[in-house]
Short mmCIF file of C-alpha atoms in Angstrom, two decimals:
data_model
loop_
_atom_site.label_atom_id
_atom_site.label_comp_id
_atom_site.label_asym_id
_atom_site.label_seq_id
_atom_site.Cartn_x
_atom_site.Cartn_y
_atom_site.Cartn_z
CA MET A 1 96.33 92.98 89.03
CA ILE A 2 97.45 95.55 91.61
CA ILE A 3 95.86 96.32 94.97
CA VAL A 4 96.27 99.85 95.97
CA LYS A 5 95.91 100.51 99.67
CA ILE A 6 95.31 104.28 100.54
CA GLY A 7 96.10 104.87 104.24
CA GLY A 8 93.67 106.93 106.30
CA GLY A 9 95.87 109.56 107.39
CA SER A 10 94.79 113.27 106.63
CA GLN A 11 97.87 114.29 104.55
CA ILE A 12 97.33 111.53 101.89
CA ASN A 13 97.30 113.08 98.29
CA ILE A 14 94.13 111.53 96.96
CA ALA A 15 94.08 113.81 93.80
CA GLY A 16 97.77 112.66 93.11
CA ILE A 17 96.86 109.03 93.56
CA ALA A 18 93.89 109.29 91.16
CA ALA A 19 95.97 111.05 88.42
CA ASP A 20 98.49 108.59 88.74
CA LEU A 21 96.02 105.64 88.48
CA ALA A 22 94.42 107.11 85.37
CA ALA A 23 97.65 106.66 83.55
CA ILE A 24 98.16 102.94 84.32
CA ASP A 25 97.04 99.96 82.18
CA THR A 26 97.13 97.04 84.78
CA PRO A 27 93.63 96.49 86.26
CA TYR A 28 93.54 97.51 90.07
CA VAL A 29 91.37 97.59 92.82
CA ILE A 30 91.51 100.44 95.75
CA VAL A 31 91.25 99.62 99.37
CA HIS A 32 91.19 102.70 101.87
CA GLY A 33 91.28 103.74 105.28
CA ALA A 34 89.83 106.90 107.13
CA ASN A 35 91.10 106.67 110.56
CA ALA A 36 92.18 110.31 110.82
CA LEU A 37 88.68 111.30 109.99
CA ARG A 38 87.14 108.64 112.08
CA ASP A 39 88.99 109.98 115.13
CA LYS A 40 88.14 113.59 114.50
CA LEU A 41 84.39 112.97 113.87
CA ALA A 42 84.33 110.62 116.98
CA GLU A 43 85.87 113.49 119.02
CA ASP A 44 83.63 116.22 117.44
CA LEU A 45 80.52 114.03 118.37
CA GLY A 46 81.84 113.42 121.88
CA GLN A 47 82.47 109.79 121.53
CA PRO A 48 85.97 109.14 122.43
CA LYS A 49 87.68 105.85 121.30
CA GLN A 50 87.44 103.26 124.03
CA VAL A 51 90.27 100.93 124.26
CA LEU A 52 89.87 97.48 125.78
CA THR A 53 92.87 95.61 127.40
CA SER A 54 92.45 91.79 127.27
CA VAL A 55 93.56 89.71 130.20
CA LYS A 56 96.70 88.85 128.18
CA GLY A 57 97.46 92.44 127.84
CA TYR A 58 96.49 92.98 124.11
CA THR A 59 94.83 96.21 123.49
CA SER A 60 92.04 96.86 120.91
CA VAL A 61 89.42 99.51 119.91
CA TYR A 62 86.16 98.68 121.48
CA SER A 63 83.66 98.77 118.30
CA ASP A 64 80.23 99.31 119.70
CA GLU A 65 77.18 100.19 117.63
CA LYS A 66 78.01 103.98 117.92
CA LEU A 67 81.57 103.39 116.92
CA LEU A 68 80.12 101.46 113.74
CA ASP A 69 77.97 104.43 113.01
CA VAL A 70 80.77 106.70 113.10
CA MET A 71 82.86 104.32 110.70
CA MET A 72 79.91 104.24 108.37
CA MET A 73 80.11 108.08 108.25
CA ALA A 74 83.86 108.44 107.94
CA TYR A 75 84.86 105.54 106.01
CA ALA A 76 82.02 104.54 103.73
CA GLY A 77 80.50 108.11 103.56
CA LEU A 78 82.93 111.08 103.51
CA ARG A 79 86.19 109.45 102.60
CA ASN A 80 84.84 106.73 100.12
CA LYS A 81 82.82 109.18 98.27
CA ARG A 82 85.45 111.95 98.31
CA ILE A 83 87.89 109.32 96.71
CA VAL A 84 85.34 108.06 94.16
CA GLU A 85 84.73 111.80 93.29
CA GLN A 86 88.51 112.38 92.87
CA CYS A 87 88.75 109.18 90.74
CA GLN A 88 85.77 110.55 88.52
CA GLN A 89 87.67 113.81 88.01
CA TYR A 90 90.45 111.87 86.39
CA GLY A 91 88.30 109.73 84.19
CA ILE A 92 88.26 106.55 86.42
CA ASN A 93 84.88 105.20 86.81
CA ALA A 94 85.02 104.34 90.47
CA VAL A 95 82.41 102.56 92.31
CA GLY A 96 82.53 102.66 96.17
CA LEU A 97 81.65 99.63 98.20
CA THR A 98 81.82 98.40 101.69
CA GLY A 99 82.09 94.82 102.52
CA LEU A 100 78.49 95.07 103.11
CA ASP A 101 77.53 95.87 99.54
CA GLY A 102 76.87 92.80 97.57
CA LYS A 103 78.77 91.02 100.36
CA ALA A 104 81.82 92.05 98.92
CA VAL A 105 84.02 91.23 102.01
CA GLN A 106 82.57 88.63 104.21
CA GLY A 107 84.11 87.76 107.69
CA LYS A 108 83.64 86.11 111.04
CA ARG A 109 82.79 88.17 114.04
CA ASN A 110 85.29 87.98 117.08
CA PRO A 111 83.86 85.63 119.76
CA GLY A 112 84.52 88.22 122.75
CA ILE A 113 87.53 89.50 124.53
CA ARG A 114 88.34 88.59 128.14
CA VAL A 115 88.73 91.73 130.27
CA TYR A 116 88.88 92.40 133.95
CA GLU A 117 86.21 94.78 135.29
CA GLY A 118 87.86 95.57 138.61
CA LYS A 119 88.79 92.10 139.82
CA LYS A 120 85.80 90.42 137.83
CA LEU A 121 86.48 88.69 134.67
CA LYS A 122 84.01 89.59 131.84
CA ILE A 123 83.71 88.75 128.16
CA VAL A 124 82.85 91.55 126.01
CA ARG A 125 81.73 91.13 122.62
CA ASP A 126 81.72 93.99 120.11
CA TYR A 127 81.16 94.53 116.36
CA SER A 128 84.43 93.49 115.22
CA GLY A 129 85.93 90.41 113.39
CA LYS A 130 88.18 89.07 110.71
CA PRO A 131 87.54 88.80 106.89
CA GLN A 132 87.24 85.35 105.39
CA SER A 133 86.50 85.73 101.84
CA VAL A 134 85.63 88.16 99.17
CA ASN A 135 82.67 88.15 96.57
CA ALA A 136 85.18 87.96 93.59
CA ALA A 137 82.38 87.51 91.13
CA LEU A 138 80.95 91.00 91.96
CA LEU A 139 84.43 92.75 91.73
CA GLN A 140 85.23 90.92 88.52
CA LEU A 141 81.89 91.88 87.13
CA LEU A 142 82.58 95.65 87.96
CA LEU A 143 86.30 95.34 86.47
CA ASP A 144 85.07 93.63 83.30
CA ASN A 145 82.63 96.33 82.76
CA GLY A 146 85.04 99.31 83.09
CA TYR A 147 84.42 100.05 86.80
CA VAL A 148 87.13 100.44 89.56
CA PRO A 149 85.99 99.00 92.95
CA VAL A 150 86.79 101.33 95.89
CA LEU A 151 86.70 99.22 99.01
CA THR A 152 86.44 100.10 102.62
CA VAL A 153 85.10 98.91 106.06
CA PRO A 154 82.97 97.69 107.53
CA ILE A 155 82.53 94.23 106.32
CA ILE A 156 79.69 91.78 106.84
CA ASP A 157 79.70 88.95 109.33
CA GLU A 158 78.23 85.48 109.19
CA GLN A 159 74.96 86.70 110.72
CA ASN A 160 74.91 89.58 108.02
CA ILE A 161 75.76 92.19 110.56
CA ALA A 162 78.36 95.09 109.97
CA ILE A 163 81.56 94.55 111.72
CA ASN A 164 84.76 96.58 111.86
CA THR A 165 88.05 94.93 110.74
CA GLU A 166 91.54 95.74 109.89
CA ASN A 167 92.26 97.10 106.42
CA ASP A 168 95.27 94.95 106.25
CA ASP A 169 93.25 91.98 106.72
CA VAL A 170 90.87 93.18 103.88
CA VAL A 171 93.87 93.45 101.57
CA ARG A 172 94.93 90.12 102.38
CA VAL A 173 91.58 88.23 101.45
CA LEU A 174 91.46 90.48 98.41
CA GLN A 175 95.01 89.71 97.22
CA GLN A 176 94.23 85.87 97.56
CA ALA A 177 90.64 86.09 95.74
CA LEU A 178 92.03 88.15 92.89
CA GLU A 179 95.30 86.81 92.70
CA ALA A 180 96.99 90.21 92.59
CA ASP A 181 100.80 90.09 92.06
CA THR A 182 101.43 93.51 93.44
CA VAL A 183 100.39 95.44 96.69
CA ILE A 184 101.13 99.10 96.78
CA ASN A 185 100.73 100.51 100.35
CA LEU A 186 100.41 104.17 100.43
CA ILE A 187 101.19 105.69 103.92
CA GLU A 188 102.19 108.79 105.78
CA ALA A 189 105.97 108.11 105.67
CA PRO A 190 108.65 107.63 102.85
CA GLY A 191 108.35 103.88 103.27
CA PHE A 192 109.61 101.41 105.98
CA LEU A 193 111.94 103.34 108.27
CA ALA A 194 114.74 101.60 110.29
CA ASP A 195 114.06 104.37 112.92
CA LYS A 196 110.42 105.30 112.77
CA ASP A 197 111.46 108.75 113.94
CA ASP A 198 113.92 109.48 111.23
CA ALA A 199 112.68 109.86 107.70
CA ALA A 200 116.24 109.48 106.29
CA SER A 201 116.29 105.97 107.59
CA LEU A 202 114.46 104.61 104.77
CA ILE A 203 115.05 100.87 103.78
CA GLU A 204 114.86 100.91 100.12
CA THR A 205 114.59 97.12 99.59
CA ILE A 206 113.65 94.20 101.75
CA PRO A 207 113.96 90.56 100.62
CA SER A 208 110.76 88.86 101.43
CA ALA A 209 112.76 86.11 102.96
CA THR A 210 113.94 88.35 105.76
CA LEU A 211 110.42 89.72 106.67
CA GLU A 212 110.14 87.60 109.84
CA ALA A 213 113.62 88.90 111.07
CA ARG A 214 112.49 92.44 110.46
CA GLU A 215 109.22 91.86 112.45
CA GLN A 216 111.34 90.97 115.59
CA GLN A 217 113.11 94.52 115.29
CA VAL A 218 109.82 96.59 115.23
CA GLU A 219 106.97 97.14 117.86
CA GLY A 220 103.44 97.93 118.01
CA ARG A 221 101.40 98.83 114.98
CA MET A 222 104.51 98.63 112.61
CA LYS A 223 104.90 94.77 113.94
CA ARG A 224 101.35 94.20 112.97
CA LYS A 225 102.01 95.73 109.29
CA MET A 226 105.06 93.70 108.88
CA LEU A 227 103.17 90.52 109.73
CA ALA A 228 100.44 91.48 107.32
CA VAL A 229 103.05 91.85 104.51
CA ARG A 230 104.69 88.52 105.32
CA LYS A 231 101.20 86.78 104.99
CA LEU A 232 100.85 88.28 101.65
CA PHE A 233 103.99 86.60 100.48
CA GLU A 234 103.03 83.42 101.98
CA GLN A 235 99.90 83.47 99.78
CA GLY A 236 101.63 84.02 96.70
CA VAL A 237 102.12 87.90 96.16
CA SER A 238 105.22 88.89 94.26
CA LYS A 239 105.80 92.45 95.25
CA VAL A 240 104.69 94.76 97.97
CA ILE A 241 105.73 98.43 97.71
CA ILE A 242 105.34 100.84 100.75
CA CYS A 243 105.61 104.30 99.49
CA ASP A 244 104.87 107.76 100.50
CA GLY A 245 101.10 108.70 99.98
CA ARG A 246 101.91 112.46 100.63
CA SER A 247 103.99 113.04 97.49
CA GLU A 248 102.88 114.47 94.33
CA HIS A 249 102.91 111.26 92.43
CA PRO A 250 102.30 108.51 95.07
CA VAL A 251 101.58 105.58 92.61
CA LYS A 252 104.09 106.53 90.00
CA ASP A 253 106.86 106.85 92.62
CA ALA A 254 105.78 103.50 93.96
CA LEU A 255 105.93 101.90 90.44
CA ALA A 256 109.32 103.41 89.92
CA GLY A 257 110.64 101.79 92.82
CA LYS A 258 110.72 104.49 95.40
CA GLY A 259 109.72 103.79 98.95
CA THR A 260 110.36 100.39 100.36
CA VAL A 261 110.27 97.46 97.68
CA ILE A 262 109.61 94.21 99.22
CA GLU A 263 110.10 91.09 96.86
CA MET B 1 59.89 97.37 87.73
CA ILE B 2 59.14 99.02 90.92
CA ILE B 3 61.03 102.15 92.59
CA VAL B 4 60.85 102.02 96.18
CA LYS B 5 61.63 105.52 97.56
CA ILE B 6 62.24 105.41 101.38
CA GLY B 7 61.87 108.70 103.06
CA GLY B 8 64.53 110.37 105.29
CA GLY B 9 62.52 110.57 108.42
CA SER B 10 63.68 108.92 111.71
CA GLN B 11 60.67 106.74 112.31
CA ILE B 12 60.75 104.74 108.96
CA ASN B 13 60.65 101.10 109.61
CA ILE B 14 63.77 99.92 107.62
CA ALA B 15 63.55 96.21 108.92
CA GLY B 16 59.87 96.10 107.99
CA ILE B 17 60.64 97.40 104.53
CA ALA B 18 63.41 94.99 103.96
CA ALA B 19 61.31 92.01 105.08
CA ASP B 20 58.49 93.10 102.77
CA LEU B 21 60.75 93.50 99.69
CA ALA B 22 62.38 89.94 100.41
CA ALA B 23 58.92 88.52 99.64
CA ILE B 24 58.33 90.27 96.30
CA ASP B 25 59.13 88.91 92.80
CA THR B 26 59.00 92.10 90.77
CA PRO B 27 62.59 93.64 90.20
CA TYR B 28 63.10 96.94 92.18
CA VAL B 29 65.41 99.58 92.91
CA ILE B 30 65.88 101.48 96.05
CA VAL B 31 66.11 105.16 96.50
CA HIS B 32 66.35 106.62 100.08
CA GLY B 33 66.78 109.95 101.92
CA ALA B 34 68.29 110.80 105.25
CA ASN B 35 67.33 114.34 106.10
CA ALA B 36 66.59 113.63 109.66
CA LEU B 37 69.99 112.21 110.21
CA ARG B 38 71.57 114.88 108.21
CA ASP B 39 69.97 117.72 110.15
CA LYS B 40 70.91 115.85 113.63
CA LEU B 41 74.57 115.32 112.40
CA ALA B 42 74.88 118.93 111.16
CA GLU B 43 73.52 120.08 114.64
CA ASP B 44 75.89 117.76 116.48
CA LEU B 45 78.66 119.22 114.45
CA GLY B 46 77.85 122.73 115.08
CA GLN B 47 76.87 123.31 111.38
CA PRO B 48 73.36 124.57 111.32
CA LYS B 49 71.62 124.48 107.99
CA GLN B 50 71.89 127.76 106.10
CA VAL B 51 68.87 128.71 103.91
CA LEU B 52 68.96 131.10 101.03
CA THR B 53 66.11 133.27 99.89
CA SER B 54 66.30 134.08 96.22
CA VAL B 55 65.30 137.63 94.77
CA LYS B 56 62.09 136.03 93.76
CA GLY B 57 61.18 134.71 97.41
CA TYR B 58 62.05 131.13 96.80
CA THR B 59 64.09 129.36 99.62
CA SER B 60 66.68 126.53 99.31
CA VAL B 61 69.24 124.92 101.53
CA TYR B 62 72.63 126.32 100.82
CA SER B 63 74.86 123.32 99.90
CA ASP B 64 78.40 124.38 100.31
CA GLU B 65 81.43 122.00 100.58
CA LYS B 66 80.73 121.28 104.49
CA LEU B 67 77.21 120.49 103.85
CA LEU B 68 78.09 118.15 101.16
CA ASP B 69 80.63 116.45 103.59
CA VAL B 70 77.57 116.09 106.16
CA MET B 71 75.56 114.65 103.33
CA MET B 72 78.19 112.09 102.42
CA MET B 73 78.23 111.01 105.96
CA ALA B 74 74.52 110.94 106.58
CA TYR B 75 73.19 109.77 103.37
CA ALA B 76 75.95 107.65 101.73
CA GLY B 77 77.48 106.59 104.98
CA LEU B 78 75.27 105.85 107.88
CA ARG B 79 71.81 105.69 106.27
CA ASN B 80 72.75 103.81 103.15
CA LYS B 81 74.98 101.15 104.77
CA ARG B 82 72.35 100.54 107.56
CA ILE B 83 69.71 100.10 104.79
CA VAL B 84 72.08 97.73 102.94
CA GLU B 85 72.86 95.77 106.27
CA GLN B 86 68.91 95.44 106.88
CA CYS B 87 68.28 94.17 103.32
CA GLN B 88 71.17 91.64 103.62
CA GLN B 89 69.73 90.32 106.96
CA TYR B 90 66.64 89.43 104.87
CA GLY B 91 68.57 87.93 102.12
CA ILE B 92 68.39 90.85 99.53
CA ASN B 93 71.90 91.21 98.22
CA ALA B 94 71.79 94.91 98.25
CA VAL B 95 74.58 97.34 96.77
CA GLY B 96 74.63 100.90 98.14
CA LEU B 97 75.48 103.67 95.42
CA THR B 98 75.53 107.28 95.30
CA GLY B 99 75.11 109.05 91.99
CA LEU B 100 78.89 109.40 92.14
CA ASP B 101 79.47 105.60 92.08
CA GLY B 102 79.73 104.47 88.27
CA LYS B 103 78.15 107.87 87.64
CA ALA B 104 74.92 106.21 88.49
CA VAL B 105 73.11 109.47 88.43
CA GLN B 106 74.42 112.40 86.33
CA GLY B 107 73.13 115.84 86.86
CA LYS B 108 73.74 119.56 85.97
CA ARG B 109 74.87 121.99 88.50
CA ASN B 110 72.74 125.02 89.23
CA PRO B 111 74.13 128.22 87.73
CA GLY B 112 73.80 130.26 90.80
CA ILE B 113 71.01 131.86 92.97
CA ARG B 114 70.36 135.55 92.95
CA VAL B 115 70.23 136.84 96.50
CA TYR B 116 70.37 140.12 98.22
CA GLU B 117 73.23 140.84 100.59
CA GLY B 118 71.95 143.88 102.43
CA LYS B 119 71.00 145.81 99.45
CA LYS B 120 73.57 144.36 97.05
CA LEU B 121 72.68 141.79 94.48
CA LYS B 122 74.96 138.85 94.61
CA ILE B 123 74.95 135.35 92.85
CA VAL B 124 75.75 132.46 95.13
CA ARG B 125 76.70 129.32 93.59
CA ASP B 126 76.72 126.06 95.75
CA TYR B 127 77.01 122.38 95.27
CA SER B 128 73.48 121.70 94.04
CA GLY B 129 71.94 120.82 90.91
CA LYS B 130 69.25 118.71 88.89
CA PRO B 131 69.69 115.19 87.75
CA GLN B 132 69.67 114.72 83.95
CA SER B 133 70.34 110.85 83.36
CA VAL B 134 71.22 107.64 84.83
CA ASN B 135 73.75 105.00 84.24
CA ALA B 136 71.03 102.43 83.38
CA ALA B 137 73.81 99.92 82.06
CA LEU B 138 75.18 99.75 85.62
CA LEU B 139 71.85 99.41 87.42
CA GLN B 140 70.72 96.86 84.87
CA LEU B 141 74.25 94.95 85.25
CA LEU B 142 73.57 94.71 88.92
CA LEU B 143 70.05 93.65 88.76
CA ASP B 144 70.69 90.97 86.16
CA ASN B 145 73.36 89.64 88.30
CA GLY B 146 71.05 89.28 91.48
CA TYR B 147 72.08 92.53 93.17
CA VAL B 148 69.49 95.26 94.41
CA PRO B 149 70.76 98.91 93.93
CA VAL B 150 70.23 101.22 96.84
CA LEU B 151 70.80 104.69 95.74
CA THR B 152 71.07 107.94 97.37
CA VAL B 153 72.43 111.45 96.96
CA PRO B 154 74.95 113.12 96.22
CA ILE B 155 74.96 112.83 92.24
CA ILE B 156 77.54 113.83 89.93
CA ASP B 157 77.60 116.92 87.94
CA GLU B 158 79.05 117.56 84.42
CA GLN B 159 82.51 118.49 85.77
CA ASN B 160 82.46 115.19 87.83
CA ILE B 161 81.84 117.12 90.99
CA ALA B 162 79.58 115.84 93.84
CA ILE B 163 76.27 117.90 94.01
CA ASN B 164 73.10 117.78 96.27
CA THR B 165 69.68 117.37 94.67
CA GLU B 166 66.28 116.48 95.44
CA ASN B 167 65.58 112.59 95.86
CA ASP B 168 62.20 113.32 94.06
CA ASP B 169 64.14 114.22 90.91
CA VAL B 170 66.40 111.26 91.21
CA VAL B 171 63.23 109.07 91.27
CA ARG B 172 62.04 111.02 88.22
CA VAL B 173 65.33 110.32 86.01
CA LEU B 174 65.32 106.75 87.45
CA GLN B 175 61.82 105.91 86.51
CA GLN B 176 62.23 107.17 82.99
CA ALA B 177 65.63 105.30 82.57
CA LEU B 178 64.37 102.05 83.94
CA GLU B 179 60.79 102.32 82.71
CA ALA B 180 59.52 101.48 86.14
CA ASP B 181 55.65 101.21 86.16
CA THR B 182 55.17 101.79 89.87
CA VAL B 183 56.74 104.02 92.48
CA ILE B 184 56.10 103.49 96.19
CA ASN B 185 56.67 106.51 98.25
CA LEU B 186 57.22 105.63 101.96
CA ILE B 187 56.78 108.52 104.16
CA GLU B 188 56.10 109.61 107.73
CA ALA B 189 52.27 109.92 107.26
CA PRO B 190 49.54 107.56 106.39
CA GLY B 191 49.54 108.90 102.92
CA PHE B 192 48.30 112.09 101.04
CA LEU B 193 46.20 113.91 103.75
CA ALA B 194 43.59 116.44 102.71
CA ASP B 195 44.31 118.32 106.06
CA LYS B 196 48.23 117.69 106.73
CA ASP B 197 47.50 117.89 110.53
CA ASP B 198 44.77 115.26 110.50
CA ALA B 199 45.75 111.56 109.96
CA ALA B 200 42.07 110.66 109.41
CA SER B 201 41.91 112.85 106.24
CA LEU B 202 43.68 110.31 104.05
CA ILE B 203 42.76 110.53 100.52
CA GLU B 204 42.57 106.87 99.42
CA THR B 205 42.63 107.35 95.65
CA ILE B 206 43.51 110.14 93.31
CA PRO B 207 42.96 110.01 89.53
CA SER B 208 46.17 111.04 88.01
CA ALA B 209 44.25 113.54 85.73
CA THR B 210 43.21 115.49 88.78
CA LEU B 211 46.92 116.00 90.07
CA GLU B 212 47.30 119.41 88.84
CA ALA B 213 44.13 120.69 90.46
CA ARG B 214 45.38 118.93 93.76
CA GLU B 215 48.74 120.68 93.43
CA GLN B 216 46.73 124.15 93.82
CA GLN B 217 45.08 123.07 96.95
CA VAL B 218 48.45 122.36 98.91
CA GLU B 219 51.36 124.40 100.08
CA GLY B 220 55.23 124.45 100.45
CA ARG B 221 56.92 121.18 100.47
CA MET B 222 53.69 119.07 99.64
CA LYS B 223 53.12 121.19 96.57
CA ARG B 224 56.70 120.05 95.25
CA LYS B 225 55.73 116.60 96.14
CA MET B 226 52.61 116.63 94.03
CA LEU B 227 54.39 118.17 91.05
CA ALA B 228 56.94 115.46 91.23
CA VAL B 229 54.12 112.71 91.14
CA ARG B 230 52.54 114.73 88.14
CA LYS B 231 55.80 114.59 86.31
CA LEU B 232 56.16 110.87 86.73
CA PHE B 233 52.87 110.37 85.11
CA GLU B 234 53.72 112.66 82.11
CA GLN B 235 56.72 110.37 81.47
CA GLY B 236 54.86 107.11 81.54
CA VAL B 237 54.56 105.76 85.35
CA SER B 238 51.24 103.83 85.62
CA LYS B 239 50.82 103.87 89.52
CA VAL B 240 52.33 105.88 92.41
CA ILE B 241 51.46 104.81 95.89
CA ILE B 242 52.18 107.02 98.81
CA CYS B 243 52.04 104.95 102.05
CA ASP B 244 53.22 104.93 105.65
CA GLY B 245 56.83 103.92 106.04
CA ARG B 246 56.38 103.63 109.88
CA SER B 247 53.84 100.54 109.95
CA GLU B 248 54.88 97.13 110.29
CA HIS B 249 54.71 96.15 106.79
CA PRO B 250 55.19 99.39 104.70
CA VAL B 251 55.63 97.64 101.22
CA LYS B 252 53.05 94.93 101.68
CA ASP B 253 50.49 97.72 102.70
CA ALA B 254 51.37 99.68 99.76
CA LEU B 255 50.99 96.94 97.34
CA ALA B 256 47.77 95.94 98.94
CA GLY B 257 46.38 99.37 98.20
CA LYS B 258 46.78 101.11 101.50
CA GLY B 259 47.84 104.71 101.57
CA THR B 260 47.09 106.86 98.69
CA VAL B 261 46.94 105.21 95.27
CA ILE B 262 47.35 107.35 92.34
CA GLU B 263 46.70 106.02 88.91
#
């Protein structure tokens, strides 16, 4: 079982990915983002992203009801259905699902973020949280009957409310539930770069035992990504491939060992 | 089997519908619209609806790629996922699907509309068409495993391309494929009105044999709706209930015989 994670950038070659996937025999599940689309839609609708800074200095996107609406439009609506359409064009009988559908991905809502409003301490609660479990029976039912699940956010919380979450965390619970041995991560870069501004600094292989040390060398979003990869190995994945989703054959390239292979 | 069609108006009481559905034992499938949401989104994005007038004088919405994008956001994204969320709140394990997902609803693309551009005759082809068949095996698979399909547009054409269609036509192919005996149509009116501007002019019962005569008495959109109802009877439905989707208990009311009962 393979999990194919398609990044949410605007330059990802969806048609190329679908063409490649149509040619492989291993069962797979797709998880995708849509952050470029979401940001553009939010901007077009005059709803700029609000970022919260916790008292400890961590930043996070404030996921209010309106942001969830925008996410449903961008992730579950436009991006998901255009990916499903591309899959169908190449003979893949895709079924798009959010975590709400059939409770495919269930999570726990965040208790609240402590922020300062002026000098006053306040707890802000939004519609965000962490995935905890997967309805593996539903995904297996679809796979057994020839359908390919195409998953995206939002997910469903313990009160059956739609919440935002990180797709990396969705991949983590999925990998565990489906016992996937390989995760392919298609991004807008050639792979993991030693210097994020230099495409030529691609690191071709990373032994999984050295992931923790790598994590210390990088910053911000990439640090979180490396942590997510490390967690996958902790729970039994055997290979993670980070590869360029913009190329002509993103999945074929990944399976041929291009990009960064971590094992 | 019941088909519950939820209109696309902004005042429809989705929570009330979900609460009612949670209490019924008959299996059902939901089909929904989102026209109010689509029109608002198109306006907010500065993409006003374009209407084509054919050489024969018929009008139709011009469904170009951008309109399809908006439909995916409004129907498949926001409206579908908020309905699924409401269902989940009432214990209904809903799974939202467009006609693209698992090829749930397959159709045939319109060949083109003959329009005048100035004095020149032109054929305009857009992304619209008519549903022809349903993947009943997928819907039955979900129903047999305790899931409730929540269907909406777009559907998939013979080239596996997303196309727009009328939800009334989706209901028609669904009714036939699932051999549903009852169709509940929840709208923003008390039912079928003799005078569309007078809520007190509700017609409580219509014998199905008189539908053709009724059709001659009404105009525009309502004429198309009556034709759609007549077709359902031609293909074997036993009851169609047109009822107010804005009330506290839209489905309970419909099953208790409120609104317009056609049989």
